[in-house]
Amino acid sequence: GNGSENPYWHRWPELRSKKVRLFLGVGDGVAANVGSKCGGYPTPTSLSGNHRIAVTIGTSAACRFVLPLSMKERQPSQRDISVPPGLFCYRVHRDHVLVGGALTDGGSVVEWARSLLNLQSDESFDACLEKASEIYSRHSNSSDTGPDTSSSSPSGVTMIPFLSGERSTGFRGGAQACISGLTRETTPAHIMYACLASVISRLGCVMKLVNEARCSEGHVPSQGILVASGNALE
């Protein structure tokens, strides 16, 4: 038929023309995973893409992976999927769901710090990032644990990056950011390092829950492959 019984037939008459092509919207989460080849489909090196985790850092940040879960009648051998509190899970295909967590502030933390520290020129901004990198290098050369985001941070400064509230893992819209450990010796590089480390720390919290979800499915190897992308990484 001509679809005249469909309410949208009358609401949008422009779409009735055969020359009009309508494409349904796709969520940015699943689009990012597909673009990073983390869509749950086979890859050249594996029979399944489920072990590939997409980490996207732009203005915000997120960790996501695709898990097989068919809408068909449940089979006796099919395991339950346990999604830890703090993550989201939604269907992206009749045979797959997307599981992950997101931060409201990712690269936006760096942009905020750049404005706060008046690093308007590219030269001053790059110089600050270089000094922050030196702080990391000095610390990593003397430690095998990677960047320390605890109270003993090598920069002496720590940050909670909830400039716009918290999404994963606590979902507290009223949460606020905090910077501590400032002294007379604190430099812009110390603050920039703390900002970068704080985002890494929050992504680490999300990744811990993501790995719990992956392992609970029972068929995914414990060792995953992180595929990082996003404008903040450029």
Short mmCIF file of C-alpha atoms in Angstrom, two decimals:
data_model
loop_
_atom_site.label_atom_id
_atom_site.label_comp_id
_atom_site.label_asym_id
_atom_site.label_seq_id
_atom_site.Cartn_x
_atom_site.Cartn_y
_atom_site.Cartn_z
CA GLY A 1 0.00 0.00 0.00
CA ASN A 2 0.91 3.65 0.03
CA GLY A 3 1.41 3.70 3.80
CA SER A 4 -1.43 6.17 4.34
CA GLU A 5 -2.36 4.40 7.59
CA ASN A 6 1.02 5.29 9.04
CA PRO A 7 0.78 8.55 11.06
CA TYR A 8 4.13 9.72 9.68
CA TRP A 9 2.65 9.58 6.16
CA HIS A 10 0.57 12.64 7.03
CA ARG A 11 3.11 14.31 9.30
CA TRP A 12 5.90 14.46 6.70
CA PRO A 13 4.42 14.50 3.21
CA GLU A 14 7.83 15.49 1.79
CA LEU A 15 9.02 11.95 2.43
CA ARG A 16 6.43 10.40 0.14
CA SER A 17 8.43 11.16 -2.97
CA LYS A 18 10.38 8.25 -4.43
CA LYS A 19 13.26 10.67 -4.99
CA VAL A 20 13.71 11.13 -1.24
CA ARG A 21 16.05 8.75 0.54
CA LEU A 22 15.52 8.44 4.29
CA PHE A 23 18.34 7.18 6.48
CA LEU A 24 17.72 6.39 10.12
CA GLY A 25 20.03 8.03 12.62
CA VAL A 26 22.89 6.06 14.15
CA GLY A 27 24.09 6.63 17.71
CA ASP A 28 27.53 8.21 18.03
CA GLY A 29 28.67 5.39 20.29
CA VAL A 30 28.13 2.57 17.85
CA ALA A 31 29.39 4.76 14.99
CA ALA A 32 32.65 5.33 16.87
CA ASN A 33 33.03 1.61 17.47
CA VAL A 34 32.39 0.70 13.85
CA GLY A 35 34.85 3.39 12.73
CA SER A 36 37.47 1.92 15.08
CA LYS A 37 36.72 -1.61 13.83
CA CYS A 38 35.33 -2.50 17.24
CA GLY A 39 31.86 -3.36 16.02
CA GLY A 40 31.82 -6.99 17.07
CA TYR A 41 32.35 -8.31 13.55
CA PRO A 42 35.26 -10.59 12.48
CA THR A 43 38.66 -9.00 11.96
CA PRO A 44 41.61 -10.28 9.91
CA THR A 45 43.35 -11.51 13.08
CA SER A 46 40.39 -12.88 15.00
CA LEU A 47 37.12 -14.70 14.53
CA SER A 48 35.42 -12.09 16.67
CA GLY A 49 35.78 -8.37 17.23
CA ASN A 50 34.41 -8.57 20.78
CA HIS A 51 37.84 -8.27 22.36
CA ARG A 52 38.42 -4.88 20.72
CA ILE A 53 37.55 -1.93 22.95
CA ALA A 54 37.08 1.52 21.43
CA VAL A 55 38.46 4.38 23.52
CA THR A 56 37.39 7.75 22.14
CA ILE A 57 38.72 11.02 23.55
CA GLY A 58 37.31 14.20 22.09
CA THR A 59 35.55 16.91 24.04
CA SER A 60 34.17 14.06 26.13
CA ALA A 61 35.61 10.56 26.44
CA ALA A 62 34.28 7.01 26.38
CA CYS A 63 35.18 3.32 26.43
CA ARG A 64 32.83 0.95 24.61
CA PHE A 65 32.71 -2.57 23.26
CA VAL A 66 30.10 -4.61 21.39
CA LEU A 67 28.78 -7.82 22.88
CA PRO A 68 26.77 -10.53 21.10
CA LEU A 69 23.24 -10.84 22.50
CA SER A 70 20.59 -12.06 20.09
CA MET A 71 16.98 -10.96 20.28
CA LYS A 72 15.98 -14.46 19.23
CA GLU A 73 14.68 -16.99 21.70
CA ARG A 74 17.23 -17.61 24.42
CA GLN A 75 19.21 -20.82 24.07
CA PRO A 76 19.92 -22.99 27.13
CA SER A 77 23.66 -22.52 26.61
CA GLN A 78 23.42 -18.72 26.39
CA ARG A 79 25.00 -16.96 29.36
CA ASP A 80 23.58 -13.99 31.20
CA ILE A 81 25.31 -10.66 30.63
CA SER A 82 26.14 -8.82 33.81
CA VAL A 83 26.53 -5.07 33.37
CA PRO A 84 28.27 -3.53 36.40
CA PRO A 85 26.65 -0.41 37.92
CA GLY A 86 28.29 2.64 36.37
CA LEU A 87 28.10 1.46 32.75
CA PHE A 88 25.41 1.79 30.10
CA CYS A 89 24.11 -0.95 27.83
CA TYR A 90 21.83 -0.56 24.83
CA ARG A 91 20.95 -2.52 21.74
CA VAL A 92 22.60 -1.53 18.47
CA HIS A 93 21.62 -4.55 16.36
CA ARG A 94 19.30 -7.50 16.62
CA ASP A 95 22.29 -9.67 17.56
CA HIS A 96 24.46 -7.19 19.49
CA VAL A 97 24.42 -4.72 22.39
CA LEU A 98 26.91 -1.96 23.15
CA VAL A 99 28.35 -1.73 26.67
CA GLY A 100 30.53 1.04 28.01
CA GLY A 101 30.94 4.20 30.01
CA ALA A 102 31.51 7.85 29.19
CA LEU A 103 33.03 10.98 30.74
CA THR A 104 31.43 14.35 30.16
CA ASP A 105 34.85 15.98 30.29
CA GLY A 106 37.73 14.50 28.34
CA GLY A 107 39.64 16.82 26.04
CA SER A 108 37.52 19.66 27.41
CA VAL A 109 39.55 19.44 30.64
CA VAL A 110 42.69 20.32 28.66
CA GLU A 111 40.91 23.16 26.87
CA TRP A 112 39.69 24.49 30.22
CA ALA A 113 43.22 24.37 31.64
CA ARG A 114 44.59 26.07 28.55
CA SER A 115 42.17 28.95 29.01
CA LEU A 116 42.73 29.12 32.78
CA LEU A 117 46.51 29.22 32.37
CA ASN A 118 46.27 31.74 29.52
CA LEU A 119 48.09 29.48 27.07
CA GLN A 120 46.43 31.10 24.08
CA SER A 121 49.27 30.80 21.59
CA ASP A 122 50.13 27.43 20.12
CA GLU A 123 53.75 27.97 21.14
CA SER A 124 52.98 28.47 24.83
CA PHE A 125 50.49 25.60 24.84
CA ASP A 126 52.93 23.20 23.16
CA ALA A 127 55.69 24.26 25.55
CA CYS A 128 53.45 23.53 28.55
CA LEU A 129 52.53 20.10 27.16
CA GLU A 130 56.22 19.37 26.58
CA LYS A 131 57.05 20.19 30.20
CA ALA A 132 54.12 18.07 31.39
CA SER A 133 55.50 15.23 29.25
CA GLU A 134 58.89 15.67 30.92
CA ILE A 135 57.23 15.27 34.33
CA TYR A 136 55.73 11.99 33.14
CA SER A 137 59.01 10.81 31.63
CA ARG A 138 60.98 11.51 34.79
CA HIS A 139 58.43 9.60 36.82
CA SER A 140 58.09 6.66 34.43
CA ASN A 141 61.85 6.24 34.32
CA SER A 142 61.89 5.73 38.07
CA SER A 143 58.68 3.68 38.32
CA ASP A 144 57.11 0.78 36.46
CA THR A 145 53.57 1.68 37.53
CA GLY A 146 52.94 4.40 34.93
CA PRO A 147 51.42 7.79 35.73
CA ASP A 148 50.51 8.05 39.40
CA THR A 149 47.21 9.83 39.93
CA SER A 150 47.11 9.31 43.69
CA SER A 151 48.12 11.81 46.35
CA SER A 152 51.77 11.07 45.54
CA SER A 153 51.44 12.34 41.98
CA PRO A 154 54.86 13.28 40.54
CA SER A 155 53.57 16.76 39.79
CA GLY A 156 52.46 17.23 43.39
CA VAL A 157 49.06 18.33 42.06
CA THR A 158 45.97 16.15 41.71
CA MET A 159 42.62 16.85 40.10
CA ILE A 160 39.09 15.50 40.07
CA PRO A 161 37.93 16.40 36.53
CA PHE A 162 34.19 16.83 37.09
CA LEU A 163 33.95 20.27 35.47
CA SER A 164 30.49 19.42 34.08
CA GLY A 165 29.37 16.85 36.63
CA GLU A 166 29.99 13.11 36.58
CA ARG A 167 28.65 10.57 34.12
CA SER A 168 30.32 7.19 34.45
CA THR A 169 30.81 5.77 36.92
CA GLY A 170 28.75 7.56 39.58
CA PHE A 171 26.30 9.53 37.38
CA ARG A 172 26.21 12.51 39.74
CA GLY A 173 25.17 15.57 37.79
CA GLY A 174 26.03 17.88 40.67
CA ALA A 175 29.59 16.60 41.14
CA GLN A 176 32.26 19.28 41.03
CA ALA A 177 35.90 19.41 40.02
CA CYS A 178 38.73 19.93 42.47
CA ILE A 179 42.46 20.67 42.24
CA SER A 180 44.64 20.05 45.27
CA GLY A 181 48.31 20.12 46.13
CA LEU A 182 49.05 23.65 44.92
CA THR A 183 52.16 25.33 46.34
CA ARG A 184 54.34 28.31 45.45
CA GLU A 185 56.41 25.94 43.32
CA THR A 186 53.42 24.82 41.23
CA THR A 187 53.81 25.62 37.54
CA PRO A 188 51.34 25.54 34.65
CA ALA A 189 52.94 22.25 33.57
CA HIS A 190 52.12 20.71 36.96
CA ILE A 191 48.48 21.70 36.59
CA MET A 192 48.35 20.49 32.99
CA TYR A 193 49.86 17.16 34.02
CA ALA A 194 47.23 16.81 36.75
CA CYS A 195 44.47 17.50 34.22
CA LEU A 196 45.78 14.89 31.80
CA ALA A 197 46.31 12.33 34.58
CA SER A 198 42.82 12.91 35.96
CA VAL A 199 41.16 12.02 32.66
CA ILE A 200 43.37 8.93 32.38
CA SER A 201 42.42 7.94 35.91
CA ARG A 202 38.69 8.27 35.23
CA LEU A 203 39.00 6.29 32.01
CA GLY A 204 40.85 3.67 34.03
CA CYS A 205 37.86 3.38 36.36
CA VAL A 206 35.57 2.90 33.37
CA MET A 207 37.93 0.37 31.81
CA LYS A 208 37.95 -1.69 35.01
CA LEU A 209 34.16 -2.03 34.82
CA VAL A 210 34.27 -2.67 31.08
CA ASN A 211 36.64 -5.59 31.63
CA GLU A 212 34.33 -6.97 34.33
CA ALA A 213 31.48 -6.89 31.82
CA ARG A 214 33.59 -8.55 29.14
CA CYS A 215 34.68 -11.37 31.42
CA SER A 216 31.18 -11.96 32.77
CA GLU A 217 30.03 -12.87 29.26
CA GLY A 218 32.29 -15.89 29.48
CA HIS A 219 33.40 -16.20 25.86
CA VAL A 220 35.65 -13.16 25.55
CA PRO A 221 39.38 -13.46 26.29
CA SER A 222 40.58 -11.52 29.33
CA GLN A 223 43.19 -9.71 27.24
CA GLY A 224 41.59 -6.95 25.17
CA ILE A 225 42.88 -4.64 22.46
CA LEU A 226 42.37 -0.92 23.02
CA VAL A 227 41.76 1.12 19.89
CA ALA A 228 42.15 4.81 20.71
CA SER A 229 40.86 7.65 18.57
CA GLY A 230 39.51 11.16 18.87
CA ASN A 231 40.49 14.77 18.20
CA ALA A 232 42.03 15.20 21.66
CA LEU A 233 44.70 12.63 20.76
CA GLU A 234 45.95 14.55 17.74
#
